[in-house]
Amino acid sequence: MSNVVSRQDANNAPIARPWLLLATYLVVTGVFYTFVTHLPLGPVTVIPAGALDRAIPLLPGTVPLYLSYLFAMPTLVWLGRGRAWLLPAFFAGALAAGVCLVCHLLHPTAVVWPTAHDNWIAWLQRIDTPLAASPSGHVALPVAIAIVLLALRQRSSVLFAAWSALLMVTTLTTGQHHAADVAWGGATGIAAGTFTLALLRAQVDLRTMAAALLEWACIVVAISVAIALGAWYLYAPAVLVVATRQHALFILYHDATHYHLTRRRSFNDFLINVAIGVPGLVPVEFYRPLHLAHHRHLGTAQDPERQFLYHDQPWRFRPLDAWPLARQFLGDLFVLNMVRNMAAFRRAGGQITQLGLPFQAAAAVWVIIVALLVWACSARTILLVAALWFAPLLTLSVLLQKIRSMAEHSGGPHATPGWADWSYSWRTGWIGRVLVWPYHINLHLQHHRNPAVPWHALPDAIDEHEPQLDASELARLLWSGIPPKP
């Protein structure tokens, strides 16, 4: 078996494929930036020029220095490849950039560019737009990286500190931003860097935290675009995006059930309850006893999944005929099976776990978030946000979770022809990862063998020559109408 990273040293493990991570970051942020600079979702606030802005001369020769921002993350990856400090530094920079982009999405801003003649600045104005002004991502990203590297006492911190200062100056000398934008960018970078260091001190798994933040960014973008553009046909894709990302958050929630988010248990529960436990209506304190009992009693009559999850439903860990399978899926899609699950749990004498301070603190965070939404948005917008969150949460997200659950466990050794274990392990591509198996939950056999291993280390837990089912076999596993392979 390969060397497996445990939760104790997750942040000390170097990024396995840094160049792939960089390419993904550049594509995602590039698409996001193009969107917010060409399709503002609301009235654009013009940032006025101050006295300092009017006093600073335009210097066309500083345009190449301004554009050096494009090399900040590639340089970071080049210097940090194979080193443990790359993870927190990259996290901080990506967080700063992401916060700026979300700000540009929710509150579009612009500057009035000074008149430029046929020089470098005129060329820059032709290829860029005056939108996405405040906060300045050109400043926020290198500042966040510099703060983390300084705290970690890395020599490259000097480079990024100087780079931050250079970009602060050149955003002004090229007229791309005003001093207020630079100030807000600096504040964003300081906040992102400080937040990253706080997570490190709390021993929070940065990979899991980054994944949760990315899922929420997808949800915010999907809901914001659907509401702002107001076209009815955008609601269906928004619901699909929200449901799949809710499902992905619940996979991270599953990991936090095993305290993989951080070893500080109360903080672990607070963070995951903020991420999905509270808005997903299932506090982790309720789910954990059931899930740990599932691990202890896998496949037996005491297994909570066998007791409650499929109670009074067609699924019996065998392929179903068309009508029973349709009944199963429709029951999941329209909340009926969820009601059956809870009724069976209560009839069996199940008690609701007492919710302590981590849940109460997470609930308080969400009270503040909802209060801010009520203060900032119209009643119609609030209703649409609620509908675009709760409609998928109670329907499509439940269906996706049930399909994934059905794909996790067999009816016993050899109940599925050719499979000798209680749990499945699947090979899947990107579509399967998006819809059914995010965050390596397809490696459920490996998870049950190694519950102390976080999601991102599960691929290293696959034994050499260990069998796996192909994702294309899922339909055959669920529906008896597909004949077995010869």
CSV table of C-alpha atoms in Angstrom, one decimal, residues 38-377:
chain,number,residue,atom,x,y,z
A,38,HIS,CA,-18.1,42.1,-19.2
A,39,LEU,CA,-21.5,41.3,-17.7
A,40,PRO,CA,-22.1,43.2,-14.4
A,41,LEU,CA,-25.1,41.8,-12.6
A,42,GLY,CA,-26.3,45.1,-11.2
A,43,PRO,CA,-25.8,48.9,-11.2
A,44,VAL,CA,-22.1,49.8,-11.4
A,45,THR,CA,-20.7,52.0,-8.7
A,46,VAL,CA,-18.1,54.4,-10.0
A,47,ILE,CA,-15.1,54.9,-7.7
A,48,PRO,CA,-14.3,58.6,-7.7
A,49,ALA,CA,-10.7,59.8,-8.1
A,50,GLY,CA,-9.3,61.4,-4.9
A,51,ALA,CA,-6.7,64.1,-4.5
A,52,LEU,CA,-3.9,61.5,-4.4
A,53,ASP,CA,-5.1,59.9,-7.7
A,54,ARG,CA,-5.2,63.3,-9.4
A,55,ALA,CA,-1.6,64.0,-8.2
A,56,ILE,CA,-0.1,60.8,-9.5
A,57,PRO,CA,1.2,61.0,-13.1
A,58,LEU,CA,0.5,58.4,-15.7
A,59,LEU,CA,3.6,56.5,-16.5
A,60,PRO,CA,3.2,54.3,-19.6
A,61,GLY,CA,6.5,52.6,-18.9
A,62,THR,CA,5.1,50.9,-15.8
A,63,VAL,CA,2.5,48.9,-17.7
A,64,PRO,CA,4.8,45.8,-18.0
A,65,LEU,CA,5.4,46.0,-14.3
A,66,TYR,CA,1.6,46.2,-13.7
A,67,LEU,CA,1.1,43.1,-15.9
A,68,SER,CA,3.7,41.2,-13.9
A,69,TYR,CA,0.8,40.3,-11.7
A,70,LEU,CA,0.0,37.5,-14.2
A,71,PHE,CA,3.2,35.8,-13.1
A,72,ALA,CA,2.6,35.9,-9.4
A,73,MET,CA,0.9,32.6,-8.9
A,74,PRO,CA,3.1,30.8,-11.5
A,75,THR,CA,6.2,32.1,-9.7
A,76,LEU,CA,4.8,31.0,-6.4
A,77,VAL,CA,4.3,27.5,-7.7
A,78,TRP,CA,7.7,27.4,-9.3
A,79,LEU,CA,9.4,28.4,-6.1
A,80,GLY,CA,7.2,26.2,-3.8
A,81,ARG,CA,6.9,23.0,-5.8
A,82,GLY,CA,7.6,20.1,-3.6
A,83,ARG,CA,7.6,22.2,-0.4
A,84,ALA,CA,5.0,22.2,2.3
A,85,TRP,CA,4.7,26.0,2.5
A,86,LEU,CA,3.2,26.2,-1.0
A,87,LEU,CA,-0.2,24.9,0.3
A,88,PRO,CA,-0.9,27.8,2.7
A,89,ALA,CA,0.6,30.4,0.4
A,90,PHE,CA,-1.4,29.2,-2.6
A,91,PHE,CA,-4.5,29.0,-0.4
A,92,ALA,CA,-4.1,32.6,0.8
A,93,GLY,CA,-3.5,34.0,-2.7
A,94,ALA,CA,-6.4,32.1,-4.2
A,95,LEU,CA,-8.7,33.1,-1.3
A,96,ALA,CA,-7.8,36.8,-1.8
A,97,ALA,CA,-8.4,36.6,-5.5
A,98,GLY,CA,-11.7,34.7,-4.9
A,99,VAL,CA,-13.0,37.3,-2.4
A,100,CYS,CA,-12.2,40.1,-4.9
A,101,LEU,CA,-14.0,38.3,-7.7
A,102,VAL,CA,-17.1,37.6,-5.5
A,103,CYS,CA,-17.1,41.3,-4.5
A,104,HIS,CA,-17.0,42.3,-8.2
A,105,LEU,CA,-19.9,39.9,-8.9
A,106,LEU,CA,-22.1,41.1,-6.1
A,107,HIS,CA,-21.2,44.8,-6.1
A,108,PRO,CA,-19.9,45.9,-9.5
A,109,THR,CA,-17.5,48.8,-9.4
A,110,ALA,CA,-15.6,50.8,-12.0
A,111,VAL,CA,-13.2,53.7,-12.4
A,112,VAL,CA,-13.2,56.4,-15.0
A,113,TRP,CA,-10.0,56.0,-16.9
A,114,PRO,CA,-7.9,59.0,-17.8
A,115,THR,CA,-7.5,59.8,-21.4
A,116,ALA,CA,-4.6,58.0,-22.9
A,117,HIS,CA,-2.8,58.6,-26.2
A,118,ASP,CA,-1.2,56.0,-28.5
A,119,ASN,CA,1.0,54.4,-25.9
A,120,TRP,CA,1.2,51.5,-23.5
A,121,ILE,CA,-1.7,52.7,-21.4
A,122,ALA,CA,-3.9,53.1,-24.4
A,123,TRP,CA,-3.1,49.6,-25.4
A,124,LEU,CA,-3.9,48.4,-21.8
A,125,GLN,CA,-7.2,50.2,-21.9
A,126,ARG,CA,-8.1,48.5,-25.2
A,127,ILE,CA,-7.6,45.0,-23.9
A,128,ASP,CA,-9.1,45.5,-20.4
A,129,THR,CA,-12.3,47.1,-19.0
A,130,PRO,CA,-12.7,49.7,-16.2
A,131,LEU,CA,-14.9,47.2,-14.3
A,132,ALA,CA,-13.8,45.1,-11.3
A,133,ALA,CA,-12.1,48.1,-9.7
A,134,SER,CA,-12.5,47.7,-6.0
A,135,PRO,CA,-11.0,45.8,-4.2
A,136,SER,CA,-8.0,45.5,-6.4
A,137,GLY,CA,-7.1,41.9,-6.9
A,138,HIS,CA,-3.7,43.0,-8.2
A,139,VAL,CA,-2.9,44.1,-4.7
A,140,ALA,CA,-4.9,41.6,-2.6
A,141,LEU,CA,-3.3,38.4,-4.0
A,142,PRO,CA,0.4,39.2,-3.5
A,143,VAL,CA,-0.2,40.8,-0.1
A,144,ALA,CA,-2.0,37.7,1.1
A,145,ILE,CA,0.9,35.5,-0.2
A,146,ALA,CA,3.5,37.8,1.4
A,147,ILE,CA,1.9,37.7,4.8
A,148,VAL,CA,1.8,33.9,4.9
A,149,LEU,CA,5.4,33.6,3.7
A,150,LEU,CA,6.6,36.2,6.2
A,151,ALA,CA,4.8,34.3,9.0
A,152,LEU,CA,6.4,31.0,7.9
A,153,ARG,CA,9.8,32.7,7.6
A,154,GLN,CA,10.4,31.9,4.0
A,155,ARG,CA,13.0,33.8,2.1
A,156,SER,CA,10.6,34.2,-0.9
A,157,SER,CA,8.5,36.5,1.4
A,158,VAL,CA,10.9,39.3,0.5
A,159,LEU,CA,10.1,38.8,-3.2
A,160,PHE,CA,6.4,38.9,-2.7
A,161,ALA,CA,6.5,41.8,-0.2
A,162,ALA,CA,8.4,43.8,-2.8
A,163,TRP,CA,6.1,42.6,-5.6
A,164,SER,CA,3.1,43.8,-3.5
A,165,ALA,CA,4.6,47.2,-3.2
A,166,LEU,CA,5.4,47.4,-6.9
A,167,LEU,CA,1.9,46.4,-7.9
A,168,MET,CA,0.4,48.9,-5.4
A,169,VAL,CA,2.3,51.7,-7.2
A,170,THR,CA,1.8,50.5,-10.8
A,171,THR,CA,-2.0,50.1,-10.4
A,172,LEU,CA,-2.0,53.9,-9.7
A,173,THR,CA,0.6,54.9,-12.3
A,174,THR,CA,-1.3,53.1,-15.0
A,175,GLY,CA,-4.6,54.6,-14.0
A,176,GLN,CA,-6.2,51.2,-13.7
A,177,HIS,CA,-7.2,51.7,-10.1
A,178,HIS,CA,-7.6,54.5,-7.6
A,179,ALA,CA,-6.0,54.7,-4.2
A,180,ALA,CA,-9.2,53.5,-2.5
A,181,ASP,CA,-9.2,50.4,-4.6
A,182,VAL,CA,-5.6,49.7,-3.6
A,183,ALA,CA,-6.5,50.3,0.1
A,184,TRP,CA,-9.4,47.8,-0.1
A,185,GLY,CA,-7.2,45.4,-2.0
A,186,GLY,CA,-4.5,45.6,0.7
A,187,ALA,CA,-7.1,45.1,3.4
A,188,THR,CA,-8.5,42.0,1.5
A,189,GLY,CA,-5.0,40.6,1.2
A,190,ILE,CA,-4.2,41.2,4.9
A,191,ALA,CA,-7.5,39.5,5.9
A,192,ALA,CA,-7.0,36.5,3.6
A,193,GLY,CA,-3.4,36.0,4.8
A,194,THR,CA,-4.4,36.4,8.5
A,195,PHE,CA,-7.3,34.0,8.0
A,196,THR,CA,-5.0,31.4,6.5
A,197,LEU,CA,-2.6,31.7,9.3
A,198,ALA,CA,-5.4,31.4,11.9
A,199,LEU,CA,-6.5,28.2,10.1
A,200,LEU,CA,-3.0,26.8,10.2
A,201,ARG,CA,-2.7,27.5,13.9
A,202,ALA,CA,-6.0,25.8,14.5
A,203,GLN,CA,-4.7,22.8,12.5
A,204,VAL,CA,-7.5,23.1,9.9
A,205,ASP,CA,-7.1,20.9,6.8
A,206,LEU,CA,-6.6,23.6,4.2
A,207,ARG,CA,-7.5,21.3,1.3
A,208,THR,CA,-10.9,20.6,2.9
A,209,MET,CA,-11.4,24.3,3.7
A,210,ALA,CA,-10.5,25.3,0.2
A,211,ALA,CA,-12.9,22.7,-1.2
A,212,ALA,CA,-15.8,24.0,1.0
A,213,LEU,CA,-15.1,27.6,0.0
A,214,LEU,CA,-15.0,26.7,-3.7
A,215,GLU,CA,-18.3,24.9,-3.4
A,216,TRP,CA,-19.9,28.0,-1.8
A,217,ALA,CA,-18.4,30.2,-4.5
A,218,CYS,CA,-20.1,28.0,-7.1
A,219,ILE,CA,-23.4,28.2,-5.2
A,220,VAL,CA,-23.2,32.0,-4.8
A,221,VAL,CA,-22.4,32.5,-8.5
A,222,ALA,CA,-25.2,30.2,-9.7
A,223,ILE,CA,-27.8,31.8,-7.5
A,224,SER,CA,-26.6,35.4,-8.2
A,225,VAL,CA,-26.6,34.9,-12.0
A,226,ALA,CA,-30.0,33.3,-12.1
A,227,ILE,CA,-31.6,36.0,-10.0
A,228,ALA,CA,-29.8,39.0,-11.6
A,229,LEU,CA,-30.6,37.9,-15.2
A,230,GLY,CA,-34.1,36.9,-14.2
A,231,ALA,CA,-34.7,34.5,-17.1
A,232,TRP,CA,-36.8,31.5,-16.1
A,233,TYR,CA,-34.7,29.1,-18.1
A,234,LEU,CA,-31.7,29.9,-15.9
A,235,TYR,CA,-33.4,28.6,-12.7
A,236,ALA,CA,-33.1,24.9,-13.8
A,237,PRO,CA,-29.3,25.0,-14.3
A,238,ALA,CA,-29.0,27.0,-11.1
A,239,VAL,CA,-30.9,24.3,-9.2
A,240,LEU,CA,-28.6,21.6,-10.8
A,241,VAL,CA,-25.5,23.5,-9.8
A,242,VAL,CA,-26.7,24.2,-6.2
A,243,ALA,CA,-27.9,20.6,-5.7
A,244,THR,CA,-24.6,19.0,-6.9
A,245,ARG,CA,-22.6,21.5,-4.8
A,246,GLN,CA,-24.8,20.8,-1.7
A,247,HIS,CA,-24.1,17.1,-2.3
A,248,ALA,CA,-20.3,17.8,-2.5
A,249,LEU,CA,-20.5,19.8,0.7
A,250,PHE,CA,-22.2,16.8,2.4
A,251,ILE,CA,-19.2,14.7,1.4
A,252,LEU,CA,-16.9,17.1,3.1
A,253,TYR,CA,-19.3,17.0,6.0
A,254,HIS,CA,-18.9,13.2,6.1
A,255,ASP,CA,-15.2,13.8,6.3
A,256,ALA,CA,-15.7,16.2,9.2
A,257,THR,CA,-17.8,13.6,11.0
A,258,HIS,CA,-14.4,11.7,11.4
A,259,TYR,CA,-12.8,15.0,12.7
A,260,HIS,CA,-10.7,15.3,9.5
A,261,LEU,CA,-11.4,19.1,9.2
A,262,THR,CA,-9.4,19.8,12.4
A,263,ARG,CA,-8.3,17.8,15.4
A,264,ARG,CA,-9.9,20.5,17.6
A,265,ARG,CA,-13.3,18.8,17.8
A,266,SER,CA,-15.4,21.8,18.8
A,267,PHE,CA,-13.9,23.9,16.1
A,268,ASN,CA,-14.3,21.1,13.6
A,269,ASP,CA,-18.0,20.9,14.3
A,270,PHE,CA,-18.4,24.7,14.3
A,271,LEU,CA,-16.8,25.0,10.9
A,272,ILE,CA,-18.7,22.1,9.2
A,273,ASN,CA,-22.0,23.3,10.7
A,274,VAL,CA,-21.3,26.7,9.2
A,275,ALA,CA,-20.4,25.2,5.9
A,276,ILE,CA,-23.4,22.9,5.5
A,277,GLY,CA,-24.7,21.5,8.8
A,278,VAL,CA,-26.9,24.5,9.7
A,279,PRO,CA,-28.0,25.5,6.2
A,280,GLY,CA,-28.4,21.9,5.2
A,281,LEU,CA,-30.6,21.3,8.2
A,282,VAL,CA,-28.5,18.3,9.5
A,283,PRO,CA,-26.2,19.3,12.4
A,284,VAL,CA,-23.1,17.1,12.4
A,285,GLU,CA,-23.8,16.3,16.1
A,286,PHE,CA,-26.9,14.5,14.9
A,287,TYR,CA,-25.3,12.6,12.1
A,288,ARG,CA,-22.1,11.5,13.8
A,289,PRO,CA,-23.4,8.9,16.2
A,290,LEU,CA,-25.4,7.2,13.4
A,291,HIS,CA,-22.4,7.3,11.0
A,292,LEU,CA,-20.0,5.9,13.5
A,293,ALA,CA,-22.5,3.1,14.4
A,294,HIS,CA,-22.6,2.4,10.6
A,295,HIS,CA,-18.8,1.9,10.7
A,296,ARG,CA,-19.0,-0.4,13.7
A,297,HIS,CA,-21.9,-2.5,12.5
A,298,LEU,CA,-21.5,-2.4,8.7
A,299,GLY,CA,-23.9,-4.8,7.0
A,300,THR,CA,-25.5,-6.1,10.3
A,301,ALA,CA,-29.0,-5.6,11.7
A,302,GLN,CA,-27.5,-2.8,13.9
A,303,ASP,CA,-26.3,-0.8,10.9
A,304,PRO,CA,-28.3,2.4,10.9
A,305,GLU,CA,-28.2,2.6,7.1
A,306,ARG,CA,-30.0,-0.8,6.9
A,307,GLN,CA,-32.3,0.1,9.8
A,308,PHE,CA,-33.4,3.6,8.7
A,309,LEU,CA,-32.0,4.8,5.3
A,310,TYR,CA,-34.0,2.4,3.2
A,311,HIS,CA,-36.9,1.8,5.5
A,312,ASP,CA,-40.2,1.0,3.7
A,313,GLN,CA,-38.4,1.6,0.4
A,314,PRO,CA,-37.8,-0.7,-2.6
A,315,TRP,CA,-34.0,-0.8,-2.4
A,316,ARG,CA,-32.6,-4.0,-0.9
A,317,PHE,CA,-29.0,-3.9,-2.2
A,318,ARG,CA,-30.0,-5.7,-5.4
A,319,PRO,CA,-30.9,-4.3,-8.9
A,320,LEU,CA,-34.5,-3.2,-9.1
A,321,ASP,CA,-37.0,-3.6,-11.8
A,322,ALA,CA,-38.1,-0.4,-13.6
A,323,TRP,CA,-41.2,0.5,-11.6
A,324,PRO,CA,-39.6,-0.2,-8.1
A,325,LEU,CA,-36.6,1.8,-9.1
A,326,ALA,CA,-38.8,4.7,-10.3
A,327,ARG,CA,-40.7,4.5,-7.0
A,328,GLN,CA,-37.4,4.6,-5.1
A,329,PHE,CA,-36.1,7.7,-7.0
A,330,LEU,CA,-39.5,9.5,-6.9
A,331,GLY,CA,-39.7,8.9,-3.2
A,332,ASP,CA,-36.3,10.5,-2.7
A,333,LEU,CA,-37.0,13.3,-5.1
A,334,PHE,CA,-40.2,14.3,-3.4
A,335,VAL,CA,-39.2,14.0,0.3
A,336,LEU,CA,-41.4,10.9,0.9
A,337,ASN,CA,-38.4,8.7,1.7
A,338,MET,CA,-36.9,11.3,4.0
A,339,VAL,CA,-40.1,11.3,6.0
A,340,ARG,CA,-40.0,7.5,6.2
A,341,ASN,CA,-36.4,7.6,7.4
A,342,MET,CA,-37.1,10.0,10.2
A,343,ALA,CA,-40.3,8.1,11.2
A,344,ALA,CA,-38.4,4.9,11.4
A,345,PHE,CA,-35.7,6.5,13.5
A,346,ARG,CA,-38.2,7.9,16.0
A,347,ARG,CA,-40.1,4.7,16.2
A,348,ALA,CA,-36.9,2.9,17.0
A,349,GLY,CA,-36.4,5.2,20.0
A,350,GLY,CA,-33.8,7.4,18.4
A,351,GLN,CA,-33.1,10.5,20.3
A,352,ILE,CA,-32.1,13.9,18.9
A,353,THR,CA,-28.6,14.6,20.1
A,354,GLN,CA,-28.3,17.6,22.3
A,355,LEU,CA,-26.8,20.5,20.3
A,356,GLY,CA,-24.0,22.3,22.1
A,357,LEU,CA,-21.9,25.4,21.6
A,358,PRO,CA,-20.4,24.6,18.1
A,359,PHE,CA,-23.9,24.3,16.7
A,360,GLN,CA,-25.2,27.4,18.5
A,361,ALA,CA,-22.2,29.4,17.3
A,362,ALA,CA,-22.7,28.2,13.7
A,363,ALA,CA,-26.4,29.0,13.9
A,364,ALA,CA,-25.5,32.5,15.1
A,365,VAL,CA,-23.3,33.0,12.1
A,366,TRP,CA,-26.2,32.1,9.8
A,367,VAL,CA,-28.6,34.4,11.7
A,368,ILE,CA,-26.1,37.2,10.9
A,369,ILE,CA,-25.9,36.1,7.2
A,370,VAL,CA,-29.6,36.0,6.8
A,371,ALA,CA,-30.0,39.4,8.6
A,372,LEU,CA,-27.6,40.9,6.2
A,373,LEU,CA,-29.4,39.5,3.2
A,374,VAL,CA,-32.7,40.8,4.6
A,375,TRP,CA,-31.1,44.2,5.0
A,376,ALA,CA,-29.5,44.3,1.6
A,377,CYS,CA,-32.1,42.6,-0.6
